[in-house]
Amino acid sequence: MMRRLSRKQTLKVVKELDAFPKVPGDYQQSTASGGTLALVTFSFIAVLVVSEVRFSLTSRMKYQYDVDCDLNSKLQINADLTVAMHCAMIGADVVDVAGDAAINYKNSMQMDPVYFEMSEEERIWHNSIREIREAVADEQAIQEVMLQTGYQGLRHVRPSPTKKIHPFDACRIHGSITVNKVAGNFHVTLGQNVPFNRGHAHISLMGPGTKQNFSHRIDHFSFGSPEAGVVNPLDGDEKVTIDNKMIYQYFLQVVPTKINTYKTRMDTYQYAVTEQDRPLNHDQGSHGITGIFFKYELSSLVISIDEYHDPYWQLMIRLCGIVGGVFATSGLLHLCFTSLYDLICCRLKKSKDSKAGGPVPVHQLPMGPAAAGTPQVPLAPTTAPLTPTGGKILLPPS
């Protein structure tokens, strides 16, 4: 018995703590405007919930910056470019700020004779690389999608060059070379390189009147291990000139990058580039050496790119906020509109009643038909109450 009473008391206390009291159905009124607003509210909530769920299920990229503490690693340069000159007339190598020259690249970087003029398939392939690079430069979100999907790029399906009757007129320089992780200069210029103590030189057997042309096409230029989804600013670049004394300079700011996605994990490099080209004319003060120069510097910062999803508890909080917020807002709007509607309708009704003369008082109503020849005496106005007496109603004397 005591247990039952304590249970009843507990239920009573719990009921008194109810923060969501229910309104009886007899006091609720359904209207057409309320039903319409309910349909609109439910539809709007459904759209927002679906949109929020899709947004939460989509991964995003987070960028973080830190100081690069890796001082002992090497830097790999990957190049694939075509120069409109014979391979025997040019040389390619790297010199860094420490004075070290990396010229022993024959096992990794190759020079193959090719045609500078591309076939139709090669032109389509090269234009595709350039269009992808321009699209990524205009919209960074494309680069993020490529990293998330592990896009492999187009350089792996390069079409074979078309054989022609006339001899080769260009040189394709492609491959990789490993250098010190310091600022340096990768260049292609006249003559084969010859090393010597603390430097190197390019020796050319060309005479003063020998024709030279450093028109070039860059299919790929990157740092670090080539990874899927990374588009470089120089991929698909092309420079064509008829001047035989041109110098092309590319100034590159290289940033170490760590990429961690659900598809891959990699340590690579990104770079920003500015370029300059000018004709050489010693009489006008434009000095230099004809060729193509890639001058690069290493950034002291490292970028970490991580792919992540929002935790599910954040999704639940946002969904609760959407449902509760839309319900509260729709109820408030419905109350405001109905109150405004009732106010306007009430004033219009009073205005119509006042124009019609209003209701007629009871004491001014005409009497019923009287007998012939009997004068009708109107009732005098009175405010005295009617007094019941013995079941009869006594009117006050006139």
CSV table of C-alpha atoms in Angstrom, one decimal:
chain,number,residue,atom,x,y,z
A,1,MET,CA,0.0,0.0,0.0
A,2,MET,CA,2.8,2.4,0.9
A,3,ARG,CA,4.6,1.5,-2.3
A,4,ARG,CA,1.5,2.2,-4.3
A,5,LEU,CA,1.0,5.5,-2.6
A,6,SER,CA,4.6,6.5,-3.1
A,7,ARG,CA,4.3,5.5,-6.8
A,8,LYS,CA,1.2,7.7,-7.2
A,9,GLN,CA,2.9,10.6,-5.5
A,10,THR,CA,5.9,10.2,-7.7
A,11,LEU,CA,3.7,10.2,-10.8
A,12,LYS,CA,1.9,13.3,-9.5
A,13,VAL,CA,5.2,15.1,-9.0
A,14,VAL,CA,6.4,14.1,-12.5
A,15,LYS,CA,3.1,15.4,-14.0
A,16,GLU,CA,3.5,18.7,-12.2
A,17,LEU,CA,7.0,19.0,-13.7
A,18,ASP,CA,5.5,18.6,-17.3
A,19,ALA,CA,7.0,21.5,-19.3
A,20,PHE,CA,4.9,20.6,-22.4
A,21,PRO,CA,1.3,20.8,-21.2
A,22,LYS,CA,-1.3,19.5,-23.7
A,23,VAL,CA,-4.2,21.6,-24.9
A,24,PRO,CA,-7.5,19.7,-24.9
A,25,GLY,CA,-9.0,19.0,-28.3
A,26,ASP,CA,-12.2,20.9,-27.4
A,27,TYR,CA,-10.3,24.1,-27.2
A,28,GLN,CA,-8.5,23.7,-30.5
A,29,GLN,CA,-9.9,25.1,-33.7
A,30,SER,CA,-8.8,24.0,-37.2
A,31,THR,CA,-8.8,26.5,-40.0
A,32,ALA,CA,-8.0,26.4,-43.7
A,33,SER,CA,-5.2,28.9,-43.3
A,34,GLY,CA,-3.7,26.8,-40.6
A,35,GLY,CA,-3.8,23.7,-42.7
A,36,THR,CA,-2.2,25.5,-45.7
A,37,LEU,CA,0.5,26.8,-43.5
A,38,ALA,CA,1.1,23.4,-42.0
A,39,LEU,CA,1.6,21.9,-45.5
A,40,VAL,CA,4.0,24.6,-46.5
A,41,THR,CA,5.9,24.2,-43.2
A,42,PHE,CA,6.3,20.5,-43.5
A,43,SER,CA,7.4,20.8,-47.1
A,44,PHE,CA,10.0,23.4,-46.2
A,45,ILE,CA,11.3,21.4,-43.3
A,46,ALA,CA,11.6,18.3,-45.5
A,47,VAL,CA,13.7,20.3,-48.1
A,48,LEU,CA,16.0,21.7,-45.4
A,49,VAL,CA,16.5,18.3,-43.7
A,50,VAL,CA,17.4,16.6,-47.0
A,51,SER,CA,19.8,19.4,-47.9
A,52,GLU,CA,21.4,19.4,-44.5
A,53,VAL,CA,21.9,15.6,-44.6
A,54,ARG,CA,23.5,15.7,-48.1
A,55,PHE,CA,25.7,18.6,-46.9
A,56,SER,CA,26.9,16.6,-43.9
A,57,LEU,CA,27.5,13.4,-45.9
A,58,THR,CA,29.8,15.4,-48.3
A,59,SER,CA,33.4,15.5,-47.2
A,60,ARG,CA,35.3,18.8,-47.1
A,61,MET,CA,38.9,19.9,-47.1
A,62,LYS,CA,40.7,21.6,-44.2
A,63,TYR,CA,43.8,23.6,-44.7
A,64,GLN,CA,46.5,24.0,-42.0
A,65,TYR,CA,49.8,25.8,-42.1
A,66,ASP,CA,52.9,25.0,-40.1
A,67,VAL,CA,56.7,25.6,-40.2
A,68,ASP,CA,58.6,23.2,-42.4
A,69,CYS,CA,61.1,21.4,-40.1
A,70,ASP,CA,62.3,18.9,-42.7
A,71,LEU,CA,65.8,20.0,-43.5
A,72,ASN,CA,67.5,16.8,-44.7
A,73,SER,CA,65.2,15.6,-47.5
A,74,LYS,CA,66.0,16.0,-51.2
A,75,LEU,CA,63.9,17.7,-53.9
A,76,GLN,CA,62.8,15.9,-57.0
A,77,ILE,CA,62.1,17.9,-60.2
A,78,ASN,CA,59.8,16.3,-62.8
A,79,ALA,CA,59.8,17.8,-66.3
A,80,ASP,CA,58.3,17.0,-69.7
A,81,LEU,CA,58.9,19.8,-72.2
A,82,THR,CA,59.6,20.0,-75.9
A,83,VAL,CA,62.0,22.6,-77.3
A,84,ALA,CA,62.1,23.5,-81.0
A,85,MET,CA,65.8,22.7,-81.4
A,86,HIS,CA,67.9,19.6,-82.0
A,87,CYS,CA,69.0,17.7,-79.0
A,88,ALA,CA,72.7,18.0,-79.9
A,89,MET,CA,72.4,21.8,-79.8
A,90,ILE,CA,71.0,22.2,-76.2
A,91,GLY,CA,71.7,21.0,-72.7
A,92,ALA,CA,69.6,20.9,-69.5
A,93,ASP,CA,70.8,20.9,-65.9
A,94,VAL,CA,70.2,22.3,-62.4
A,95,VAL,CA,72.4,24.6,-60.3
A,96,ASP,CA,71.4,25.5,-56.7
A,97,VAL,CA,72.4,28.4,-54.4
A,98,ALA,CA,75.0,26.2,-52.7
A,99,GLY,CA,76.9,26.0,-56.0
A,100,ASP,CA,76.2,22.3,-56.6
A,101,ALA,CA,75.4,21.3,-60.1
A,102,ALA,CA,73.1,18.4,-60.9
A,103,ILE,CA,74.1,17.4,-64.4
A,104,ASN,CA,74.4,13.6,-64.2
A,105,TYR,CA,70.8,13.0,-65.2
A,106,LYS,CA,71.2,10.7,-68.2
A,107,ASN,CA,69.8,7.8,-66.3
A,108,SER,CA,66.7,9.6,-65.2
A,109,MET,CA,66.1,12.5,-67.5
A,110,GLN,CA,66.1,11.8,-71.2
A,111,MET,CA,66.4,13.8,-74.4
A,112,ASP,CA,64.5,12.4,-77.4
A,113,PRO,CA,64.3,13.8,-80.9
A,114,VAL,CA,60.7,14.6,-81.9
A,115,TYR,CA,58.7,16.9,-84.1
A,116,PHE,CA,57.7,20.3,-82.6
A,117,GLU,CA,54.5,20.4,-84.7
A,118,MET,CA,51.9,18.2,-83.1
A,119,SER,CA,49.4,15.9,-84.8
A,120,GLU,CA,45.7,16.4,-84.3
A,121,GLU,CA,45.5,13.9,-81.5
A,122,GLU,CA,48.5,15.4,-79.7
A,123,ARG,CA,47.0,18.9,-80.0
A,124,ILE,CA,43.7,17.7,-78.5
A,125,TRP,CA,45.5,16.1,-75.7
A,126,HIS,CA,47.7,19.2,-75.0
A,127,ASN,CA,44.7,21.5,-75.1
A,128,SER,CA,42.9,19.3,-72.6
A,129,ILE,CA,45.7,19.7,-70.2
A,130,ARG,CA,45.6,23.4,-70.6
A,131,GLU,CA,41.8,23.6,-70.2
A,132,ILE,CA,42.0,21.6,-67.0
A,133,ARG,CA,44.8,23.8,-65.6
A,134,GLU,CA,42.8,27.0,-66.5
A,135,ALA,CA,39.6,25.6,-64.9
A,136,VAL,CA,41.5,24.7,-61.6
A,137,ALA,CA,43.0,28.2,-61.6
A,138,ASP,CA,39.5,29.8,-61.9
A,139,GLU,CA,37.8,27.6,-59.4
A,140,GLN,CA,39.7,26.0,-56.4
A,141,ALA,CA,36.8,23.7,-55.7
A,142,ILE,CA,37.7,21.7,-58.8
A,143,GLN,CA,41.1,20.9,-57.3
A,144,GLU,CA,39.5,19.7,-54.1
A,145,VAL,CA,37.2,17.4,-56.1
A,146,MET,CA,40.2,16.0,-58.0
A,147,LEU,CA,42.0,15.3,-54.8
A,148,GLN,CA,38.9,13.6,-53.2
A,149,THR,CA,38.3,11.4,-56.2
A,150,GLY,CA,41.9,10.6,-57.0
A,151,TYR,CA,41.9,12.0,-60.5
A,152,GLN,CA,44.8,10.5,-62.4
A,153,GLY,CA,45.2,13.3,-65.0
A,154,LEU,CA,45.8,13.0,-68.8
A,155,ARG,CA,49.6,12.6,-68.9
A,156,HIS,CA,49.3,8.9,-68.5
A,157,VAL,CA,47.5,8.5,-71.8
A,158,ARG,CA,49.7,10.7,-74.0
A,159,PRO,CA,49.2,9.8,-77.7
A,160,SER,CA,52.2,8.5,-79.7
A,161,PRO,CA,53.8,11.1,-82.0
A,162,THR,CA,53.0,10.8,-85.7
A,163,LYS,CA,55.9,9.8,-87.9
A,164,LYS,CA,56.8,12.2,-90.7
A,165,ILE,CA,59.1,12.1,-93.7
A,166,HIS,CA,61.3,15.1,-92.9
A,167,PRO,CA,63.9,14.8,-90.1
A,168,PHE,CA,63.2,15.7,-86.4
A,169,ASP,CA,63.3,19.4,-85.6
A,170,ALA,CA,62.8,19.4,-81.8
A,171,CYS,CA,63.9,17.8,-78.6
A,172,ARG,CA,61.7,16.3,-75.9
A,173,ILE,CA,63.3,16.6,-72.4
A,174,HIS,CA,61.5,14.4,-69.9
A,175,GLY,CA,62.2,12.6,-66.7
A,176,SER,CA,63.1,13.4,-63.1
A,177,ILE,CA,66.2,14.7,-61.4
A,178,THR,CA,66.9,14.8,-57.6
A,179,VAL,CA,68.6,18.0,-56.2
A,180,ASN,CA,69.2,19.6,-52.8
A,181,LYS,CA,66.2,21.1,-51.0
A,182,VAL,CA,67.4,24.6,-51.5
A,183,ALA,CA,66.7,27.4,-54.1
A,184,GLY,CA,68.1,26.6,-57.5
A,185,ASN,CA,67.8,27.1,-61.2
A,186,PHE,CA,66.7,24.4,-63.7
A,187,HIS,CA,67.6,25.7,-67.2
A,188,VAL,CA,67.7,24.6,-70.8
A,189,THR,CA,70.2,26.6,-72.9
A,190,LEU,CA,72.6,26.3,-75.8
A,191,GLY,CA,75.4,23.8,-75.8
A,192,GLN,CA,76.1,20.6,-73.9
A,193,ASN,CA,77.0,21.1,-70.2
A,194,VAL,CA,80.5,20.5,-69.0
A,195,PRO,CA,81.2,20.2,-65.2
A,196,PHE,CA,84.1,21.7,-63.4
A,197,ASN,CA,85.0,22.5,-59.8
A,198,ARG,CA,82.2,24.5,-58.1
A,199,GLY,CA,80.2,25.0,-61.3
A,200,HIS,CA,79.7,24.0,-64.9
A,201,ALA,CA,79.6,25.5,-68.4
A,202,HIS,CA,77.7,25.1,-71.7
A,203,ILE,CA,79.9,24.6,-74.7
A,204,SER,CA,78.3,25.1,-78.1
A,205,LEU,CA,79.9,24.6,-81.5
A,206,MET,CA,77.3,26.9,-83.2
A,207,GLY,CA,78.6,29.9,-85.1
A,208,PRO,CA,77.3,33.4,-84.8
A,209,GLY,CA,74.9,33.0,-87.7
A,210,THR,CA,73.4,29.7,-86.6
A,211,LYS,CA,69.7,29.7,-86.3
A,212,GLN,CA,68.2,29.0,-82.9
A,213,ASN,CA,64.7,29.0,-81.6
A,214,PHE,CA,63.6,28.4,-78.0
A,215,SER,CA,59.9,28.0,-78.7
A,216,HIS,CA,58.8,25.4,-76.3
A,217,ARG,CA,55.8,23.5,-75.0
A,218,ILE,CA,55.5,22.3,-71.4
A,219,ASP,CA,53.4,19.2,-70.9
A,220,HIS,CA,54.3,18.7,-67.3
A,221,PHE,CA,56.4,20.4,-64.7
A,222,SER,CA,56.2,19.6,-61.0
A,223,PHE,CA,58.2,19.0,-57.8
A,224,GLY,CA,58.2,15.9,-55.6
A,225,SER,CA,56.6,12.5,-56.5
A,226,PRO,CA,54.0,13.0,-59.2
A,227,GLU,CA,50.6,12.3,-57.5
A,228,ALA,CA,47.1,11.9,-58.7
A,229,GLY,CA,44.8,14.9,-58.4
A,230,VAL,CA,47.5,17.6,-58.4
A,231,VAL,CA,47.3,20.1,-61.3
A,232,ASN,CA,50.4,22.2,-61.7
A,233,PRO,CA,50.4,25.8,-63.0
A,234,LEU,CA,52.7,25.2,-65.9
A,235,ASP,CA,51.0,22.1,-67.3
A,236,GLY,CA,49.9,22.7,-70.9
A,237,ASP,CA,51.8,26.0,-71.3
A,238,GLU,CA,53.2,26.8,-74.8
A,239,LYS,CA,55.4,29.6,-76.1
A,240,VAL,CA,56.1,30.1,-79.8
A,241,THR,CA,58.4,32.8,-81.2
A,242,ILE,CA,60.2,33.7,-84.5
A,243,ASP,CA,62.9,35.6,-82.7
A,244,ASN,CA,66.1,33.7,-82.4
A,245,LYS,CA,67.3,35.6,-79.3
A,246,MET,CA,64.7,35.1,-76.7
A,247,ILE,CA,65.1,34.4,-73.0
A,248,TYR,CA,62.2,32.8,-71.1
A,249,GLN,CA,62.2,33.0,-67.3
A,250,TYR,CA,59.8,31.3,-64.8
A,251,PHE,CA,60.0,32.3,-61.2
A,252,LEU,CA,58.5,29.6,-59.0
A,253,GLN,CA,57.6,29.7,-55.2
A,254,VAL,CA,57.5,26.0,-54.1
A,255,VAL,CA,55.5,25.1,-51.0
A,256,PRO,CA,55.7,21.6,-49.4
A,257,THR,CA,52.3,20.0,-49.1
A,258,LYS,CA,50.9,17.1,-47.2
A,259,ILE,CA,47.7,15.7,-48.5
A,260,ASN,CA,45.6,13.3,-46.5
A,261,THR,CA,42.3,12.1,-48.1
A,262,TYR,CA,40.2,9.0,-48.0
A,263,LYS,CA,41.7,8.0,-51.4
A,264,THR,CA,45.4,8.6,-50.7
A,265,ARG,CA,48.1,10.0,-48.5
A,266,MET,CA,51.0,11.8,-50.0
A,267,ASP,CA,53.8,14.3,-49.5
A,268,THR,CA,54.2,16.5,-52.5
A,269,TYR,CA,54.8,20.1,-53.5
A,270,GLN,CA,52.7,22.9,-55.0
A,271,TYR,CA,54.1,26.0,-56.5
A,272,ALA,CA,53.0,29.5,-57.7
A,273,VAL,CA,54.7,30.9,-60.8
A,274,THR,CA,55.3,34.2,-62.6
A,275,GLU,CA,56.9,34.4,-66.0
A,276,GLN,CA,58.8,36.8,-68.1
A,277,ASP,CA,60.1,36.7,-71.6
A,278,ARG,CA,62.1,39.3,-73.5
A,279,PRO,CA,64.3,39.5,-76.6
A,280,LEU,CA,68.0,40.0,-76.0
A,281,ASN,CA,69.6,43.1,-77.5
A,282,HIS,CA,72.9,44.1,-76.0
A,283,ASP,CA,72.8,47.5,-77.8
A,284,GLN,CA,69.6,48.4,-76.0
A,285,GLY,CA,70.7,47.1,-72.6
A,286,SER,CA,68.8,43.8,-72.7
A,287,HIS,CA,71.5,41.3,-71.6
A,288,GLY,CA,71.4,37.7,-70.8
A,289,ILE,CA,71.7,34.2,-72.3
A,290,THR,CA,69.1,32.7,-74.6
A,291,GLY,CA,67.3,29.8,-73.1
A,292,ILE,CA,64.6,28.6,-70.8
A,293,PHE,CA,65.1,29.2,-67.0
A,294,PHE,CA,63.1,27.8,-64.1
A,295,LYS,CA,64.2,29.7,-61.0
A,296,TYR,CA,62.7,28.1,-57.9
A,297,GLU,CA,62.6,29.0,-54.2
A,298,LEU,CA,61.5,26.8,-51.3
A,299,SER,CA,58.9,28.2,-48.8
A,300,SER,CA,59.5,27.9,-45.1
A,301,LEU,CA,55.9,26.8,-44.5
A,302,VAL,CA,54.2,23.5,-45.1
A,303,ILE,CA,50.5,23.1,-46.0
A,304,SER,CA,48.5,20.2,-44.7
A,305,ILE,CA,45.3,19.4,-46.6
A,306,ASP,CA,43.0,16.9,-44.7
A,307,GLU,CA,39.6,15.5,-45.9
A,308,TYR,CA,37.0,15.3,-43.1
A,309,HIS,CA,33.3,14.9,-42.3
A,310,ASP,CA,31.4,16.7,-39.7
A,311,PRO,CA,30.6,14.5,-36.6
A,312,TYR,CA,27.0,13.1,-36.5
A,313,TRP,CA,26.1,14.9,-33.3
A,314,GLN,CA,26.6,18.2,-35.1
A,315,LEU,CA,24.2,17.0,-37.7
A,316,MET,CA,21.6,16.1,-35.1
A,317,ILE,CA,21.9,19.5,-33.5
A,318,ARG,CA,21.4,21.3,-36.8
A,319,LEU,CA,18.4,19.1,-37.7
A,320,CYS,CA,16.8,20.0,-34.3
A,321,GLY,CA,17.5,23.6,-34.9
A,322,ILE,CA,15.9,23.4,-38.4
A,323,VAL,CA,12.7,21.6,-37.2
A,324,GLY,CA,12.2,23.7,-34.1
A,325,GLY,CA,13.1,27.0,-35.7
A,326,VAL,CA,10.8,26.5,-38.7
A,327,PHE,CA,7.9,25.4,-36.5
A,328,ALA,CA,8.3,28.4,-34.1
A,329,THR,CA,8.7,30.9,-36.9
A,330,SER,CA,5.7,29.5,-38.9
A,331,GLY,CA,3.5,29.6,-35.8
A,332,LEU,CA,4.6,33.2,-35.0
A,333,LEU,CA,3.9,34.3,-38.6
A,334,HIS,CA,0.5,32.6,-38.6
A,335,LEU,CA,-0.5,34.4,-35.3
A,336,CYS,CA,0.6,37.7,-36.7
A,337,PHE,CA,-1.3,37.3,-40.0
A,338,THR,CA,-4.5,36.0,-38.3
A,339,SER,CA,-4.4,38.9,-35.7
A,340,LEU,CA,-4.0,41.4,-38.5
A,341,TYR,CA,-6.8,39.9,-40.5
A,342,ASP,CA,-9.2,39.9,-37.5
A,343,LEU,CA,-8.3,43.5,-36.7
A,344,ILE,CA,-9.0,44.6,-40.3
A,345,CYS,CA,-12.2,42.7,-40.6
A,346,CYS,CA,-13.5,44.0,-37.2
A,347,ARG,CA,-13.0,47.6,-38.3
A,348,LEU,CA,-14.6,47.1,-41.6
A,349,LYS,CA,-17.7,45.5,-39.9
A,350,LYS,CA,-18.0,48.5,-37.5
A,351,SER,CA,-17.7,50.9,-40.4
A,352,LYS,CA,-20.6,49.2,-42.3
A,353,ASP,CA,-22.8,49.2,-39.2
A,354,SER,CA,-22.3,52.9,-38.6
A,355,LYS,CA,-23.2,53.7,-42.2
A,356,ALA,CA,-26.5,51.7,-41.9
A,357,GLY,CA,-27.7,53.6,-38.8
A,358,GLY,CA,-26.9,51.0,-36.3
A,359,PRO,CA,-29.4,48.7,-34.4
A,360,VAL,CA,-32.8,50.2,-33.3
A,361,PRO,CA,-33.5,50.5,-29.5
A,362,VAL,CA,-36.2,48.2,-28.0
A,363,HIS,CA,-38.3,51.1,-26.6
A,364,GLN,CA,-38.5,52.7,-30.1
A,365,LEU,CA,-40.0,49.7,-31.8
A,366,PRO,CA,-43.6,50.2,-33.0
A,367,MET,CA,-46.5,48.6,-31.1
A,368,GLY,CA,-48.6,45.9,-32.6
A,369,PRO,CA,-51.9,46.7,-34.4
A,370,ALA,CA,-54.5,48.3,-32.0
A,371,ALA,CA,-58.2,48.2,-32.0
A,372,ALA,CA,-60.0,50.7,-34.3
A,373,GLY,CA,-60.4,54.1,-32.7
A,374,THR,CA,-58.0,53.3,-29.9
A,375,PRO,CA,-55.0,55.6,-29.8
A,376,GLN,CA,-51.6,54.0,-29.4
A,377,VAL,CA,-49.6,55.1,-26.5
A,378,PRO,CA,-45.8,54.6,-26.8
A,379,LEU,CA,-43.9,53.2,-23.9
A,380,ALA,CA,-41.9,55.7,-22.0
A,381,PRO,CA,-38.2,54.9,-21.8
A,382,THR,CA,-37.1,53.5,-18.5
A,383,THR,CA,-34.2,51.9,-16.9
A,384,ALA,CA,-36.0,50.3,-14.1
A,385,PRO,CA,-35.5,46.6,-13.8
A,386,LEU,CA,-38.2,44.1,-14.4
A,387,THR,CA,-39.4,42.6,-11.1
A,388,PRO,CA,-40.9,39.1,-11.1
A,389,THR,CA,-43.9,38.7,-8.7
A,390,GLY,CA,-45.8,35.6,-8.3
A,391,GLY,CA,-44.8,34.3,-11.6
A,392,LYS,CA,-45.9,37.5,-13.4
A,393,ILE,CA,-43.8,40.3,-14.8
A,394,LEU,CA,-45.0,43.7,-13.6
A,395,LEU,CA,-44.2,46.6,-15.9
A,396,PRO,CA,-43.5,50.0,-14.2
A,397,PRO,CA,-46.3,52.5,-14.5
A,398,SER,CA,-46.3,54.7,-17.5
